[in-house]
Short mmCIF file of C-alpha atoms in Angstrom, two decimals:
data_model
loop_
_atom_site.label_atom_id
_atom_site.label_comp_id
_atom_site.label_asym_id
_atom_site.label_seq_id
_atom_site.Cartn_x
_atom_site.Cartn_y
_atom_site.Cartn_z
CA ILE A 1 80.61 33.64 27.04
CA ASN A 2 80.78 36.98 25.52
CA ALA A 3 84.44 37.58 26.75
CA GLU A 4 85.56 34.25 25.47
CA TYR A 5 84.47 34.86 21.97
CA GLY A 6 85.51 38.63 21.81
CA GLY A 7 82.34 40.10 23.02
CA TYR A 8 80.24 38.59 19.98
CA GLU A 9 76.94 37.00 20.93
CA MET A 10 76.31 33.51 19.13
CA GLY A 11 73.18 32.58 17.38
CA CYS A 12 71.28 29.35 17.67
CA ASP A 13 73.51 27.60 15.21
CA GLY A 14 75.91 25.91 17.46
CA GLY A 15 75.23 23.36 20.22
CA THR A 16 71.61 23.82 20.38
CA ILE A 17 69.26 20.83 20.68
CA PRO A 18 65.78 21.25 19.16
CA LYS A 19 62.75 19.89 20.96
CA ARG A 20 60.43 17.41 19.60
CA ASP A 21 57.57 19.79 19.19
CA GLU A 22 59.70 22.03 17.15
CA LEU A 23 60.55 19.21 14.47
CA VAL A 24 57.35 17.03 14.58
CA LYS A 25 54.13 18.56 13.76
CA ILE A 26 51.41 17.17 16.09
CA LYS A 27 47.96 16.73 14.60
CA PRO A 28 45.55 19.17 16.68
CA LYS A 29 42.83 17.44 18.48
CA GLU A 30 39.35 17.75 17.26
CA GLN A 31 37.12 20.05 19.12
CA ILE A 32 34.07 18.19 20.33
CA ALA A 33 31.06 20.60 20.59
CA SER A 34 29.20 20.44 23.99
CA LYS A 35 25.66 18.86 24.38
CA GLU A 36 24.29 22.30 24.72
CA VAL A 37 25.62 23.44 21.38
CA THR A 38 24.74 20.39 19.42
CA SER A 39 21.07 20.54 20.94
CA LYS A 40 20.72 24.24 19.82
CA ILE A 41 22.03 23.32 16.48
CA ARG A 42 19.59 20.46 16.09
CA ALA A 43 16.62 22.54 17.44
CA SER A 44 17.31 25.34 14.76
CA THR A 45 17.90 23.10 11.72
CA CYS A 46 16.42 20.39 9.64
CA ALA A 47 17.90 16.95 10.64
CA ILE A 48 17.89 15.81 6.92
CA SER A 49 18.77 19.07 4.80
CA LYS A 50 20.78 20.82 7.57
CA GLU A 51 18.82 24.13 6.64
CA PRO A 52 17.13 26.39 9.01
CA LEU A 53 13.76 25.17 10.36
CA CYS A 54 10.69 26.77 8.71
CA ASN A 55 7.08 26.13 8.62
CA PRO A 56 5.58 23.63 7.98
CA ILE A 57 7.59 21.33 10.35
CA VAL A 58 7.20 17.65 10.91
CA CYS A 59 8.50 15.27 13.68
CA ASP A 60 9.15 11.61 13.70
CA ASP A 61 8.50 9.14 16.67
CA LEU A 62 12.33 9.78 17.84
CA GLY A 63 11.86 13.37 18.42
CA ASN A 64 13.89 14.54 15.22
CA LEU A 65 12.57 17.67 13.49
CA PHE A 66 12.39 18.13 9.83
CA ASN A 67 11.29 20.58 7.03
CA LYS A 68 8.23 19.00 5.60
CA GLU A 69 9.36 19.77 2.00
CA ALA A 70 12.84 18.36 2.48
CA ILE A 71 11.68 15.12 4.03
CA LEU A 72 9.01 14.61 1.53
CA LYS A 73 11.49 15.11 -1.31
CA ALA A 74 13.73 12.50 0.25
CA ILE A 75 10.79 10.05 0.48
CA LEU A 76 9.74 10.67 -3.20
CA MET A 77 13.23 10.67 -4.69
CA LYS A 78 14.31 7.57 -2.41
CA THR A 79 17.50 9.36 -1.62
CA PRO A 80 19.48 7.36 1.18
CA HIS A 81 19.33 8.92 4.62
CA PRO A 82 20.22 7.67 8.18
CA PHE A 83 16.35 7.80 9.30
CA ARG A 84 15.44 4.13 8.14
CA HIS A 85 12.35 4.18 10.30
CA ILE A 86 10.69 6.81 8.08
CA ARG A 87 9.22 5.06 5.26
CA ASN A 88 6.22 7.54 4.42
CA MET A 89 4.55 10.35 5.52
CA LYS A 90 2.36 8.30 7.89
CA SER A 91 5.43 7.98 10.24
CA LEU A 92 5.65 11.89 10.52
CA THR A 93 3.30 14.23 12.51
CA ASN A 94 2.75 18.02 11.94
CA VAL A 95 4.34 19.97 14.56
CA HIS A 96 3.11 23.55 15.82
CA PHE A 97 5.54 26.01 17.54
CA THR A 98 4.87 29.18 19.10
CA PRO A 99 7.00 31.87 17.59
CA ASN A 100 9.10 33.98 19.67
CA PRO A 101 8.13 37.88 19.43
CA ASN A 102 11.83 38.89 20.06
CA TYR A 103 13.25 36.99 17.30
CA ASN A 104 14.27 38.66 14.03
CA GLU A 105 16.45 37.45 11.40
CA ASN A 106 18.33 40.88 11.05
CA ILE A 107 18.98 41.07 14.84
CA GLU A 108 20.21 37.55 14.72
CA GLN A 109 22.92 38.25 12.12
CA VAL A 110 24.06 41.52 13.96
CA LEU A 111 24.28 39.59 17.26
CA ALA A 112 26.23 36.76 15.68
CA ASN A 113 28.76 39.03 14.23
CA ASN A 114 29.20 40.64 17.81
CA GLU A 115 29.71 37.28 19.13
CA VAL A 116 26.40 37.57 21.22
CA GLU A 117 24.05 34.63 21.57
CA PRO A 118 20.77 35.32 19.48
CA PRO A 119 17.39 34.53 20.77
CA SER A 120 15.66 31.30 19.98
CA LYS A 121 13.03 31.21 16.92
CA PHE A 122 10.57 29.69 19.22
CA ILE A 123 9.17 29.54 22.65
CA CYS A 124 6.85 27.98 25.03
CA SER A 125 3.44 29.69 24.97
CA ILE A 126 2.76 28.57 28.74
CA THR A 127 6.37 29.50 30.51
CA GLY A 128 7.80 31.61 27.96
CA HIS A 129 10.96 29.56 27.93
CA GLU A 130 13.00 29.63 24.64
CA PHE A 131 13.17 26.38 22.67
CA THR A 132 16.91 25.36 22.94
CA GLY A 133 16.28 21.53 22.15
CA GLN A 134 16.22 20.07 25.61
CA GLY A 135 13.22 20.04 27.83
CA PHE A 136 10.36 20.38 25.33
CA SER A 137 7.96 17.83 24.11
CA ALA A 138 5.53 17.56 21.29
CA LEU A 139 1.85 16.30 21.89
CA PHE A 140 0.24 13.65 19.81
CA PRO A 141 -1.89 13.81 17.76
CA CYS A 142 -2.50 17.61 17.89
CA GLY A 143 1.21 18.53 17.47
CA HIS A 144 1.62 21.44 19.87
CA VAL A 145 5.07 21.88 21.37
CA LEU A 146 5.28 22.79 25.15
CA SER A 147 7.90 22.76 27.65
CA GLN A 148 8.26 19.69 29.99
CA LYS A 149 8.11 22.12 32.91
CA ALA A 150 4.58 23.38 31.82
CA LEU A 151 3.43 19.93 31.48
CA ARG A 152 4.70 19.02 34.98
CA GLU A 153 3.17 22.20 36.59
CA VAL A 154 -0.21 22.13 34.93
CA PRO A 155 -1.10 18.25 34.88
CA SER A 156 -3.79 17.72 32.41
CA LYS A 157 -4.85 14.91 29.79
CA THR A 158 -5.63 17.69 27.36
CA CYS A 159 -3.44 19.93 25.35
CA LEU A 160 -3.01 23.21 27.28
CA ILE A 161 -3.15 25.29 23.80
CA CYS A 162 -6.17 23.65 21.87
CA ASN A 163 -7.75 21.66 24.82
CA ALA A 164 -7.69 18.49 22.53
CA PRO A 165 -7.02 15.14 24.26
CA TYR A 166 -3.61 13.72 23.57
CA SER A 167 -2.40 10.03 23.89
CA ARG A 168 1.30 10.58 24.06
CA SER A 169 4.22 13.24 24.37
CA ILE A 170 7.42 12.67 22.57
CA PRO A 171 10.62 14.63 23.95
CA LEU A 172 12.18 16.62 21.19
CA ILE A 173 15.99 16.52 20.39
CA PRO A 174 16.56 13.73 22.73
CA ASP A 175 19.98 12.65 23.97
CA LYS A 176 21.37 9.01 23.62
CA GLU A 177 19.55 7.52 26.54
CA GLU A 178 16.20 8.94 25.58
CA THR A 179 16.65 7.77 22.01
CA LYS A 180 17.28 4.28 23.03
CA LYS A 181 14.12 4.40 25.02
CA LEU A 182 12.20 5.70 22.26
CA LYS A 183 13.56 2.94 19.97
CA ASP A 184 12.37 0.36 22.51
CA ILE A 185 8.85 1.78 22.53
CA LEU A 186 8.84 1.94 18.78
CA LYS A 187 9.84 -1.86 18.64
CA LYS A 188 7.15 -2.73 20.99
CA GLN A 189 4.63 -0.86 19.07
CA LYS A 190 5.62 -2.38 15.84
CA SER A 191 5.22 -5.86 17.50
CA VAL A 192 1.74 -5.07 18.81
CA LEU A 193 0.59 -3.77 15.42
CA LYS A 194 1.83 -7.09 13.67
CA THR A 195 0.06 -9.16 16.18
CA GLU A 196 -3.13 -7.01 15.69
CA ARG A 197 -3.05 -7.31 11.74
CA LYS A 198 -2.44 -11.03 12.14
CA ARG A 199 -5.60 -11.26 14.41
CA LYS A 200 -7.67 -9.26 11.87
CA ARG A 201 -6.50 -11.49 9.01
CA GLU A 202 -7.50 -14.73 11.13
CA GLU A 203 -10.73 -13.01 11.80
CA LYS A 204 -11.59 -12.34 8.25
CA LEU A 205 -10.60 -15.86 7.18
CA ASP A 206 -12.95 -17.40 9.93
CA GLN A 207 -15.86 -15.16 8.67
CA LYS A 208 -15.45 -16.36 5.18
CA THR A 209 -15.28 -19.97 6.18
CA THR A 210 -18.48 -19.39 8.32
CA LYS A 211 -20.27 -17.75 5.26
CA LYS A 212 -19.35 -20.74 3.20
CA GLN A 213 -20.47 -23.35 5.69
CA LYS A 214 -23.83 -21.51 5.91
CA ARG A 215 -24.32 -21.62 2.22
CA ASN A 216 -23.25 -25.25 1.88
CA PRO A 217 -23.79 -26.72 5.52
CA SER A 218 -23.03 -30.47 4.40
CA GLY A 219 -19.59 -29.41 3.21
CA SER A 220 -19.10 -32.20 0.73
CA ALA A 221 -22.40 -31.89 -1.32
CA PRO A 222 -21.84 -30.24 -4.71
CA SER A 223 -23.50 -27.02 -5.47
CA LEU A 224 -26.42 -26.74 -8.23
CA LYS A 225 -24.03 -25.17 -10.78
CA VAL A 226 -21.78 -28.33 -10.60
CA LEU A 227 -24.67 -30.74 -10.95
CA ASN A 228 -26.03 -28.82 -13.92
CA VAL A 229 -22.65 -29.02 -15.62
CA VAL A 230 -22.39 -32.70 -14.88
CA LYS A 231 -25.89 -33.40 -16.30
CA ASN A 232 -25.03 -31.50 -19.44
CA VAL A 233 -21.85 -33.41 -20.01
CA GLU A 234 -23.72 -36.79 -19.61
CA ARG A 235 -26.23 -35.77 -22.03
CA LYS A 236 -23.74 -34.84 -24.63
CA ILE A 237 -21.98 -38.32 -24.21
CA GLU A 238 -25.33 -40.07 -24.57
CA VAL A 239 -26.09 -38.23 -27.92
CA GLN A 240 -22.49 -39.07 -29.27
CA LYS A 241 -22.88 -42.64 -28.35
CA LYS A 242 -26.35 -42.83 -30.24
CA ASN A 243 -24.91 -41.07 -33.28
CA ALA A 244 -21.60 -42.92 -33.52
CA THR A 245 -20.64 -45.84 -35.72
CA GLU A 246 -20.58 -49.33 -34.97
CA ILE A 247 -16.61 -49.24 -34.66
CA TYR A 248 -16.99 -46.47 -32.26
CA LYS A 249 -19.61 -48.41 -30.34
CA ASN A 250 -17.18 -51.26 -29.73
CA LEU A 251 -14.99 -49.06 -27.75
CA PHE A 252 -17.73 -48.71 -25.20
CA THR A 253 -18.70 -52.53 -25.22
CA ASP A 254 -16.83 -55.75 -23.98
CA SER A 255 -18.17 -58.26 -26.55
CA ILE A 256 -18.12 -58.06 -30.30
CA THR A 257 -21.69 -58.62 -31.77
CA GLU A 258 -20.77 -59.67 -35.37
CA PRO A 259 -18.32 -62.53 -36.19
CA MET A 260 -14.92 -61.41 -37.75
CA LYS A 261 -14.41 -62.02 -41.54
CA GLU A 262 -11.73 -64.30 -42.11
CA THR A 263 -8.68 -63.14 -44.07
CA TYR A 264 -5.48 -64.66 -45.34
CA LEU A 265 -3.69 -63.28 -41.97
CA CYS A 266 -6.42 -64.80 -39.82
CA ARG A 267 -5.93 -68.31 -41.41
CA ALA A 268 -2.14 -68.21 -41.05
CA VAL A 269 -2.37 -67.32 -37.43
CA GLN A 270 -4.90 -70.06 -36.64
CA HIS A 271 -2.92 -72.62 -38.69
CA ARG A 272 0.00 -71.90 -36.54
CA ILE A 273 -1.74 -72.06 -33.28
CA GLY A 274 -3.27 -75.31 -34.35
CA ASN A 275 0.16 -76.79 -35.40
CA GLY A 276 1.71 -75.60 -32.01
#
């Protein structure tokens, strides 16, 4: 080619066909974070304010973690948030973590700049495992957080930290399958609470009716207060009848005692009737 054109090399201006990638700008694919990364972020930040977790920390029935101050502000200010099942502070429980002695905020910044994974802020006090989101549970009602491995290896009906009995354990930072299970449990609990409230209301109504029946066993017989009121009304009516005029008395009698005085109108009426 160089010999044909006198030894000059040609540029890319003649006879070149560009590719589609060179002309059309393709939108880059969104990078989806892995489950481990998302669980670590959720384990270290508040679910509503996205700020780092700091004591006091609370947990809901679905295993989400919140800064108590942030969620309290959201409830009081009635700001819209995706956690509709949280209506008041009764649906939240205080959670107690064991701090990691190897954790330090200054070390975390240095390691993050050097692209080294910093240690977790909390650990399990029994096994020493770092809290990375998955594999940890909160005990209720005491609120202590332990690894599920410790709960499996040391089976007990009491908390391994405070020795207080616990009724249930909720997995923290659950995945989609676990959240579905927890939501089903929540629905069942709500239905049970509704039935219990209904039963208590019915029991209260039954107690009230039984008390009324004991006071008034006949049911239809009026009370003494009602009888006294009726007697007083009858007395007033009798007094009014006695003091009333003769015209007023005629309203309460069927027959007229005195004969009617004849007038011009009465004679005319009688005359017409007689002629008819």
